[in-house]
PDB file of C-alpha atoms in Angstrom:
ATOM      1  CA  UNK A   1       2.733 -17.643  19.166  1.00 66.00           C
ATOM      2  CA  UNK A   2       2.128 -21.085  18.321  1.00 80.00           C
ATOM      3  CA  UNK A   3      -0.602 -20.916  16.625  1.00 95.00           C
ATOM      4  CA  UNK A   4      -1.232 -24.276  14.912  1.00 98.00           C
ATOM      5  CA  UNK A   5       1.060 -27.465  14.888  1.00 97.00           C
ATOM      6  CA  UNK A   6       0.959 -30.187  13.292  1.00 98.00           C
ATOM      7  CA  UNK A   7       2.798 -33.489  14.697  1.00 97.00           C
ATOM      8  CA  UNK A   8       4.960 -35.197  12.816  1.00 98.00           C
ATOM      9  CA  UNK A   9       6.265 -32.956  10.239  1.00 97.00           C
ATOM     10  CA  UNK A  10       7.327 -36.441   8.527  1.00 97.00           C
ATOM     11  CA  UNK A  11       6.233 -39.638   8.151  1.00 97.00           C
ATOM     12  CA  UNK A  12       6.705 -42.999   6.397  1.00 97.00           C
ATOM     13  CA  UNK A  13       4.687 -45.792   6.501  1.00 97.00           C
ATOM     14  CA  UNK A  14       4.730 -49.758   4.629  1.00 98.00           C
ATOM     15  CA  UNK A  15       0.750 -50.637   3.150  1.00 98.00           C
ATOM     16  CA  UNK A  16      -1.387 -51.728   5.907  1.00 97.00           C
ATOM     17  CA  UNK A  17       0.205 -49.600   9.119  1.00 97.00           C
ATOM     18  CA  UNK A  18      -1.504 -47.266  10.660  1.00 97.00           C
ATOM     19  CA  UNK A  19      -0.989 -43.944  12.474  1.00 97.00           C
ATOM     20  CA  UNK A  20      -2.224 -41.230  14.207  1.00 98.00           C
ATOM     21  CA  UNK A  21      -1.415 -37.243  12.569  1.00 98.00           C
ATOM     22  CA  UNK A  22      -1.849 -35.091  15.818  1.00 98.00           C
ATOM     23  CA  UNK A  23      -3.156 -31.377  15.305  1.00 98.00           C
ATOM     24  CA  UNK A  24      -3.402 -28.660  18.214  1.00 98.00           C
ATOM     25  CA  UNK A  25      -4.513 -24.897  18.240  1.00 97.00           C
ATOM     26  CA  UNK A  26      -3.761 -22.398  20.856  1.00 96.00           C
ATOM     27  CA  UNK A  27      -5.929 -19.554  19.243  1.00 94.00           C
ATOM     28  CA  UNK A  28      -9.331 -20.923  21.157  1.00 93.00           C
ATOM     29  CA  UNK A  29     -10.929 -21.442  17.543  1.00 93.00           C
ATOM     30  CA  UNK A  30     -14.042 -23.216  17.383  1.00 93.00           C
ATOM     31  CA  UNK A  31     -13.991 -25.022  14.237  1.00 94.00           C
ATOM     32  CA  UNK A  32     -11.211 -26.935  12.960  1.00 96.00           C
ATOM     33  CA  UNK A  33      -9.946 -29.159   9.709  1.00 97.00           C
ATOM     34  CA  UNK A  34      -7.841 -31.591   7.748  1.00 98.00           C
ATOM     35  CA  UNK A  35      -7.265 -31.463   4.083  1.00 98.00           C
ATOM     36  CA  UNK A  36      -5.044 -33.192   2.094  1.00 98.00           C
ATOM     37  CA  UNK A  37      -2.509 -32.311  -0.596  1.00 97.00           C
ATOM     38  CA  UNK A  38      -1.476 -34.265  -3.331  1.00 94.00           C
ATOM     39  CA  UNK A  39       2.162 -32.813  -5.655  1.00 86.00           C
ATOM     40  CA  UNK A  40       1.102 -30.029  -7.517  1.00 82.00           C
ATOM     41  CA  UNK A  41      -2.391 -30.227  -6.562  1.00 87.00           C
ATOM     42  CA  UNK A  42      -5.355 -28.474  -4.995  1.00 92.00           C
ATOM     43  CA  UNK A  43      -6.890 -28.809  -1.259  1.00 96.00           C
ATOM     44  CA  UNK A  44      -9.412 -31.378  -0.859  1.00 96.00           C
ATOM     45  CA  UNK A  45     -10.941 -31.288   2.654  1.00 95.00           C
ATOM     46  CA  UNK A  46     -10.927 -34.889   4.572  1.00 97.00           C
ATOM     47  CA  UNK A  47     -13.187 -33.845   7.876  1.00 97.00           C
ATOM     48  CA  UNK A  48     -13.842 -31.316   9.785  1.00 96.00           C
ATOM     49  CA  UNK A  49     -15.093 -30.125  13.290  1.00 96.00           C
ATOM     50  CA  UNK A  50     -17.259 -26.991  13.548  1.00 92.00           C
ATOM     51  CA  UNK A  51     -17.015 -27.436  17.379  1.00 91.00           C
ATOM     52  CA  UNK A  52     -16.178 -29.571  20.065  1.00 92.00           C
ATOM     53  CA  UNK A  53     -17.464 -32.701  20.200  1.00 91.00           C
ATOM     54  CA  UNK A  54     -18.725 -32.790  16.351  1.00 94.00           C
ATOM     55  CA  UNK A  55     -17.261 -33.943  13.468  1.00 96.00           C
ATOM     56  CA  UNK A  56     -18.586 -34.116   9.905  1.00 95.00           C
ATOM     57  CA  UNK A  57     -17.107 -35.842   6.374  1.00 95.00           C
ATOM     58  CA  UNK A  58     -15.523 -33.415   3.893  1.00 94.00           C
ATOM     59  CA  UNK A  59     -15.199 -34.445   0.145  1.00 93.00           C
ATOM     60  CA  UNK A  60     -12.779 -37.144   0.381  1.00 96.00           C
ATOM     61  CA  UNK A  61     -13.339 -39.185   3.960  1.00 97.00           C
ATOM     62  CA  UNK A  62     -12.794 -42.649   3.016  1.00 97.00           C
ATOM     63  CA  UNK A  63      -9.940 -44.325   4.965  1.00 97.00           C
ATOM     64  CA  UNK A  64     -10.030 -41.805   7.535  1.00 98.00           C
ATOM     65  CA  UNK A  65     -11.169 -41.577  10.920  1.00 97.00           C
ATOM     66  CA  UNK A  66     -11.115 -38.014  13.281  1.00 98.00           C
ATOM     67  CA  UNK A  67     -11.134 -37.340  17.172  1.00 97.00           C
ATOM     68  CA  UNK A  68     -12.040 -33.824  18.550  1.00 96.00           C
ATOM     69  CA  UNK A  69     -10.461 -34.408  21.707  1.00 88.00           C
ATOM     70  CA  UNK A  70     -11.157 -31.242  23.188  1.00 95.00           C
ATOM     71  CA  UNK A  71     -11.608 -27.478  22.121  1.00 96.00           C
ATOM     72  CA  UNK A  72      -7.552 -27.491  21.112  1.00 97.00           C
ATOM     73  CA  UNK A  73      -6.980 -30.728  19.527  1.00 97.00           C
ATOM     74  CA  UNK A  74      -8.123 -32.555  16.508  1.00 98.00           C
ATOM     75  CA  UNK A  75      -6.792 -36.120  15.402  1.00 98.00           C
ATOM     76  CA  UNK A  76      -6.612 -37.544  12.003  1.00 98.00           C
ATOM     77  CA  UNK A  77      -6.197 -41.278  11.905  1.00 98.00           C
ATOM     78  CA  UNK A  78      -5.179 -43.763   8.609  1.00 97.00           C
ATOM     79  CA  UNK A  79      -5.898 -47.275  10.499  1.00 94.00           C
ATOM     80  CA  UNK A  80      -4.362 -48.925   7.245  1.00 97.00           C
ATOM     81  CA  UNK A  81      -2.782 -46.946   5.013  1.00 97.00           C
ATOM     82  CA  UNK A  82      -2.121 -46.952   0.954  1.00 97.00           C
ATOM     83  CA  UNK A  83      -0.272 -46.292  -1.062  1.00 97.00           C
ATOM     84  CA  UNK A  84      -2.829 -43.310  -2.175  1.00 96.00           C
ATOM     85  CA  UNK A  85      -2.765 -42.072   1.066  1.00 97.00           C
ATOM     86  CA  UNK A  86       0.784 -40.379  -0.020  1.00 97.00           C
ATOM     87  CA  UNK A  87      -0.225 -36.814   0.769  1.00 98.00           C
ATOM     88  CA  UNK A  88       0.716 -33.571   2.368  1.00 98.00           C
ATOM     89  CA  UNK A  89      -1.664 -33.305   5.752  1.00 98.00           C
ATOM     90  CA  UNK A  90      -2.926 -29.588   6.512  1.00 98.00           C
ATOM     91  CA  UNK A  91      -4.423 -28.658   9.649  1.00 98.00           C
ATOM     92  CA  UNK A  92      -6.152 -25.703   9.914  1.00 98.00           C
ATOM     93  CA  UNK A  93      -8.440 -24.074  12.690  1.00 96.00           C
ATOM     94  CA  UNK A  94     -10.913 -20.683  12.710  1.00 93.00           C
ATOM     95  CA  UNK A  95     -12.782 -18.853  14.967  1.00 87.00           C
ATOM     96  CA  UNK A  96     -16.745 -19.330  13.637  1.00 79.00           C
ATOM     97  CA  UNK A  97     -18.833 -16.758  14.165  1.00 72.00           C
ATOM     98  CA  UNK A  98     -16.084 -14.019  13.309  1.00 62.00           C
ATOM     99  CA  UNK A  99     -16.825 -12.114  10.493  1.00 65.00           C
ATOM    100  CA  UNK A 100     -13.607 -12.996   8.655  1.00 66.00           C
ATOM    101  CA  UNK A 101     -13.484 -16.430   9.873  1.00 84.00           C
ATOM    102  CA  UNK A 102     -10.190 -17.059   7.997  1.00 91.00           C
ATOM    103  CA  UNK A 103      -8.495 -20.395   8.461  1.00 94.00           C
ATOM    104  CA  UNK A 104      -5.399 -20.372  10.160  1.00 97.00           C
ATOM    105  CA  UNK A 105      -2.859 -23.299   8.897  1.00 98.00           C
ATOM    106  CA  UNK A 106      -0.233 -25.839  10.256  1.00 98.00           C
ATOM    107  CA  UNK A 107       2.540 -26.043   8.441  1.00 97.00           C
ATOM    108  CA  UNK A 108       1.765 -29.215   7.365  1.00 98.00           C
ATOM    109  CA  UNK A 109       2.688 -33.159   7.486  1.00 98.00           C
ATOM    110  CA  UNK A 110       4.144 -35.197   4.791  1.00 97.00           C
ATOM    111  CA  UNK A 111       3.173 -38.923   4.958  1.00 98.00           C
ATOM    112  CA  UNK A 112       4.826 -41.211   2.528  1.00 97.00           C
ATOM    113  CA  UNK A 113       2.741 -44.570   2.401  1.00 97.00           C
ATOM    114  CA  UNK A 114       5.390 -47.522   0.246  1.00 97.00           C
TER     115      UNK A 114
ATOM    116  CA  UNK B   1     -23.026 -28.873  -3.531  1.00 53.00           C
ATOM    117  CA  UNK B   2     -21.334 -26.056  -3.277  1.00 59.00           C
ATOM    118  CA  UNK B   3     -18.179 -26.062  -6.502  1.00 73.00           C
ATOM    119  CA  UNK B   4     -15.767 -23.695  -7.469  1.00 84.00           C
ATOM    120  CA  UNK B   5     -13.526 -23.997 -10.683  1.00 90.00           C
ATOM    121  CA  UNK B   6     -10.161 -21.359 -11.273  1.00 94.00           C
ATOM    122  CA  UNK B   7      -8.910 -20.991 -13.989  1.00 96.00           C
ATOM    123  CA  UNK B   8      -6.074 -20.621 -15.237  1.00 96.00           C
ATOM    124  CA  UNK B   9      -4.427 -24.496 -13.993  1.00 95.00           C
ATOM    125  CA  UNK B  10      -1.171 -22.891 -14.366  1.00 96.00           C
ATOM    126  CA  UNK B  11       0.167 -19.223 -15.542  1.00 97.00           C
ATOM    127  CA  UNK B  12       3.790 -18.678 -16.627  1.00 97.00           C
ATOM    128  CA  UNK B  13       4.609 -14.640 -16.762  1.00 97.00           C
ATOM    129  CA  UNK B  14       7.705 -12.408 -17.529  1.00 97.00           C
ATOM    130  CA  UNK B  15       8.303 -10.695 -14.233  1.00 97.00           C
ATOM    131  CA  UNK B  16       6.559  -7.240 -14.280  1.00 97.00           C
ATOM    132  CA  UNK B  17       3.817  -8.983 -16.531  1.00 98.00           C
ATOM    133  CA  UNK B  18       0.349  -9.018 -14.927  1.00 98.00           C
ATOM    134  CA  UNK B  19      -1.375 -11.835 -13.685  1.00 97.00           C
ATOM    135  CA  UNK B  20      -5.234 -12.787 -13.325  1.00 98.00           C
ATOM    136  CA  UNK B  21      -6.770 -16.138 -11.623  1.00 98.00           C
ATOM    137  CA  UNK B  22     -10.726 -16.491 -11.993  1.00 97.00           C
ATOM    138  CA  UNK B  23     -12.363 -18.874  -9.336  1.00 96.00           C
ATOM    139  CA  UNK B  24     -16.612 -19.274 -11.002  1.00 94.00           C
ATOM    140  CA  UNK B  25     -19.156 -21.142  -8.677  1.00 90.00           C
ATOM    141  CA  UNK B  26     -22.048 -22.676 -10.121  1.00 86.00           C
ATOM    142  CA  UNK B  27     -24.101 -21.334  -7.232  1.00 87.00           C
ATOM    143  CA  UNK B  28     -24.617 -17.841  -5.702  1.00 89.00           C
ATOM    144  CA  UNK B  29     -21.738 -17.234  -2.948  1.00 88.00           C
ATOM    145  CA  UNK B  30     -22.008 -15.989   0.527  1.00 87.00           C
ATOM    146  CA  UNK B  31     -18.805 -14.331   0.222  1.00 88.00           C
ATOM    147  CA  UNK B  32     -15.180 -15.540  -0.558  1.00 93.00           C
ATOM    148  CA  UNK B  33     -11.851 -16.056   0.699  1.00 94.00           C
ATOM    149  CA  UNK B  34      -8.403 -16.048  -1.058  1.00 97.00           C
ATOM    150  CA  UNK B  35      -5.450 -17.584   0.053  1.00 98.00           C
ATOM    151  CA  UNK B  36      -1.502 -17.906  -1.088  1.00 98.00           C
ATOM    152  CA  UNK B  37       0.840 -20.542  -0.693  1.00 97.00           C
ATOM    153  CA  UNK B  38       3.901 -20.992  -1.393  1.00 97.00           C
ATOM    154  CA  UNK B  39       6.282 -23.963  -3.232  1.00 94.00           C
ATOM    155  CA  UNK B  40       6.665 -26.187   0.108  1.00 94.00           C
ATOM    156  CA  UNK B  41       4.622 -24.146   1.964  1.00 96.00           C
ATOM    157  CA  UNK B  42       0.968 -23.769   4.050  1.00 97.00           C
ATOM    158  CA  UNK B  43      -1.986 -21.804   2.128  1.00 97.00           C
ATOM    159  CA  UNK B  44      -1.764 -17.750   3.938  1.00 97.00           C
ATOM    160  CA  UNK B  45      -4.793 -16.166   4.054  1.00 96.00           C
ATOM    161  CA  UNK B  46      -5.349 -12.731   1.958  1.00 97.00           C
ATOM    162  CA  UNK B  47      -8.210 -11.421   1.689  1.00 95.00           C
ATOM    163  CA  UNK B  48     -12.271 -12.231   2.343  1.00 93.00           C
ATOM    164  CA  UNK B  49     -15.100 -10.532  -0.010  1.00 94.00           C
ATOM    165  CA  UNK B  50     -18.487 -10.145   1.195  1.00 92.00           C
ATOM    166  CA  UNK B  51     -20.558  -7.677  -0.756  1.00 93.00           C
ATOM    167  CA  UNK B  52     -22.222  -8.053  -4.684  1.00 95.00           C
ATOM    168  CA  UNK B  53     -19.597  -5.686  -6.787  1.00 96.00           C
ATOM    169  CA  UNK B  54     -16.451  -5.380  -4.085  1.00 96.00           C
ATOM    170  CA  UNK B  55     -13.580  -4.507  -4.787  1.00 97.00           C
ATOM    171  CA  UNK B  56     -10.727  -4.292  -2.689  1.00 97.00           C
ATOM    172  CA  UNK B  57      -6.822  -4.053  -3.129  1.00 97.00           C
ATOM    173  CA  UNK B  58      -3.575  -4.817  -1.077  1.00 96.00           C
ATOM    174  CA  UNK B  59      -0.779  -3.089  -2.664  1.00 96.00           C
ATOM    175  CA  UNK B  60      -0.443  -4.616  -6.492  1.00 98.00           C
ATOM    176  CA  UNK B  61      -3.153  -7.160  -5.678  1.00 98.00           C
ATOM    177  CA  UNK B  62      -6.724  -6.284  -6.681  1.00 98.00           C
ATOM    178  CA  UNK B  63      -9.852  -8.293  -5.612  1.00 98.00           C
ATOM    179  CA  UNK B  64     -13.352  -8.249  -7.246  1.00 98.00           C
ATOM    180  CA  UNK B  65     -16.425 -10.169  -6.172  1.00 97.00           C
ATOM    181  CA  UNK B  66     -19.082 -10.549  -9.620  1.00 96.00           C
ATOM    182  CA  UNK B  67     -22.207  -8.364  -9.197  1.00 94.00           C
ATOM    183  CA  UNK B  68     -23.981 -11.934  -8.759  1.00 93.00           C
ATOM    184  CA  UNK B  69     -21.436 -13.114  -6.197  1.00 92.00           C
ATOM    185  CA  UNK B  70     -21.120 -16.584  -8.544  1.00 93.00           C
ATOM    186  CA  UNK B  71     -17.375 -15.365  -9.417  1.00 95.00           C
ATOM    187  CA  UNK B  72     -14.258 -13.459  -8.128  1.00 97.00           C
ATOM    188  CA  UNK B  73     -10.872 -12.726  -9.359  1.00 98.00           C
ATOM    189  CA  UNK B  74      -7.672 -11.510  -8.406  1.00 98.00           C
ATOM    190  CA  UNK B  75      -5.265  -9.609 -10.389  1.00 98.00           C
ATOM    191  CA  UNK B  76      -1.873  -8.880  -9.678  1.00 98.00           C
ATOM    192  CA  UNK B  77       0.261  -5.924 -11.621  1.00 98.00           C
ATOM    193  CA  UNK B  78       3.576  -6.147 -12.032  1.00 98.00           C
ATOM    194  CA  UNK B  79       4.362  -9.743 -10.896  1.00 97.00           C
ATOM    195  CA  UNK B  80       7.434  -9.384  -8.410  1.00 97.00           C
ATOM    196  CA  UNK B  81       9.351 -12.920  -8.081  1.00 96.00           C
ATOM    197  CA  UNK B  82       8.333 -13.201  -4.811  1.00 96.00           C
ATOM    198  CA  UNK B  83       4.688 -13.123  -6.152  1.00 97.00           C
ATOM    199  CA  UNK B  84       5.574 -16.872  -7.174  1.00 98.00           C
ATOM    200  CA  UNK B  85       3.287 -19.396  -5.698  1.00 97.00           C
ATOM    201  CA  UNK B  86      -0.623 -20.806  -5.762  1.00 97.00           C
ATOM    202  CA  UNK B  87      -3.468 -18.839  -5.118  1.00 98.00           C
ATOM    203  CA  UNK B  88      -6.715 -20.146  -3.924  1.00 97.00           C
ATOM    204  CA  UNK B  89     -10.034 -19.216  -3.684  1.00 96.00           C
ATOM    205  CA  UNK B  90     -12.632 -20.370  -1.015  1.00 94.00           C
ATOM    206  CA  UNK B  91     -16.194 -19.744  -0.460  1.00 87.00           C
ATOM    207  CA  UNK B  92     -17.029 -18.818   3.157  1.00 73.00           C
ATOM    208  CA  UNK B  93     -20.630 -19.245   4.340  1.00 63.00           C
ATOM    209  CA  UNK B  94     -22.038 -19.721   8.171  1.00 59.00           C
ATOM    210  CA  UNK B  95     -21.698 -23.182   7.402  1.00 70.00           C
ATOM    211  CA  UNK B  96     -18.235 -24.722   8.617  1.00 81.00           C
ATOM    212  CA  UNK B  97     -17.200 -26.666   5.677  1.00 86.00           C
ATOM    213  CA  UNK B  98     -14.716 -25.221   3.585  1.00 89.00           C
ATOM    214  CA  UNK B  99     -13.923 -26.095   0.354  1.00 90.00           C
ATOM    215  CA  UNK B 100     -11.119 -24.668  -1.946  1.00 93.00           C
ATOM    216  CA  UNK B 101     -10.815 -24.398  -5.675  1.00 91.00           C
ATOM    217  CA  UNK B 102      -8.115 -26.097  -7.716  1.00 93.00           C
ATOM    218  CA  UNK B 103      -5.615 -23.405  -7.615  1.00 95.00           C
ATOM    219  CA  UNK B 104      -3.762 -21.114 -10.230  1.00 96.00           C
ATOM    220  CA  UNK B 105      -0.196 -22.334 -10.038  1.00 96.00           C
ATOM    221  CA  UNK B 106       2.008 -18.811 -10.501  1.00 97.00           C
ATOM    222  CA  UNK B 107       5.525 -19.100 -11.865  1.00 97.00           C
ATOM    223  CA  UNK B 108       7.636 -16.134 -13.035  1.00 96.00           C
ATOM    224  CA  UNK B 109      10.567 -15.570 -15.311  1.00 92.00           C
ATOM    225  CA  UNK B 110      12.888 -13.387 -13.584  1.00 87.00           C
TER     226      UNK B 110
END
């Protein structure tokens, strides 16, 4: 069971590249979502998709763009990245209208921006 | 909007001390979610309250949702090494967003 992976597990980037972090579920969730992690901090939510073919900002969008692709896959884009943008990516996905709707996570991506 | 504050940051314990997080909203909750993750690690989920008062328990853990669903808790007895980590708490509505509180950072002295 797959259930959520994240692609790459790595990255590192110079100021001003850009990227693409690639996210797929095979659980049929309807909703997915990317937060970011900075060391030793909390989860701070960058978009998200409640279904196919909508996204919405979270709390910290700026310098991001998303693509639902389809019911499975969700992109998260840095079209030029800082410095700032040195983070651990999190993926997650759930199934809405489930009465436990818990969120199911990747295992993560760590982008180093120099 | 919806904002959620734990406390403690950070909680250093003798191993079979126990060990409380608080997560306080300054709005009434829908119900709430806690999650675990561990150093280098993704968040796990643990456990979702729904109802004013609940209380519900996995083994040494011990959940409460506040009569007026605006706070929740977890307690653990007897920390266990392996209880080492950061434990989250999320409120869960209809709505799709999620956020997450700051985190209680868990850390143990054998």
């Amino acid at each position: 069971n797959a259930g959520v992976t994240q692609t790459p597990k790595f990255q590192v980037l110079k100021t001003g590249q850009s990227m693409t972090l690639q996210c797929a579920q095979d659980m049929n969730h309807n909703s997915m979502y990317w937060y970011r992690q900075d060391p030793g901090m909390g989860l701070r939510l960058i978009y998200y998709s409640a279904s196919e073919g909508t996204t919405d900002k979270g709390e910290v969008p700026n310098g991001y763009n998303v693509s639902r692709l389809n019911k499975r896959e969700f992109s998260l884009r840095l079209e030029s990245a800082a410095p700032s943008q040195t983070s651990v990516y999190f993926c997650a996905s759930r199934k809405t209208g489930d009465l436990t709707g818990e969120l199911f996570f990747g295992e993560g991506s760590r982008l180093t921006v120099l | 909007g919806q904002q959620v504050m734990q406390i403690p940051q950070y909680q250093h314990v003798q191993e079979g001390e126990d060990f409380t997080t608080y997560c306080n909203s300054s709005t009434t909750l829908s119900n709430i979610q806690w999650y675990k993750q561990r150093p280098g690690g993704h968040p796990v989920f643990l456990i979702q309250l729904v109802k004013s008062g609940e209380v519900k328990k996995q083994k040494r853990l011990t959940f409460q949702f506040g009569e007026a669903k605006k706070n929740s808790s977890l307690h653990i007895t007897a920390t266990q090494t392996t209880d080492v980590g950061t434990y989250f708490c999320a409120p869960y509505s209809s709505a799709s967003k999620i956020i997450f509180g700051s985190g209680t950072r868990l850390s143990i002295r054998p």
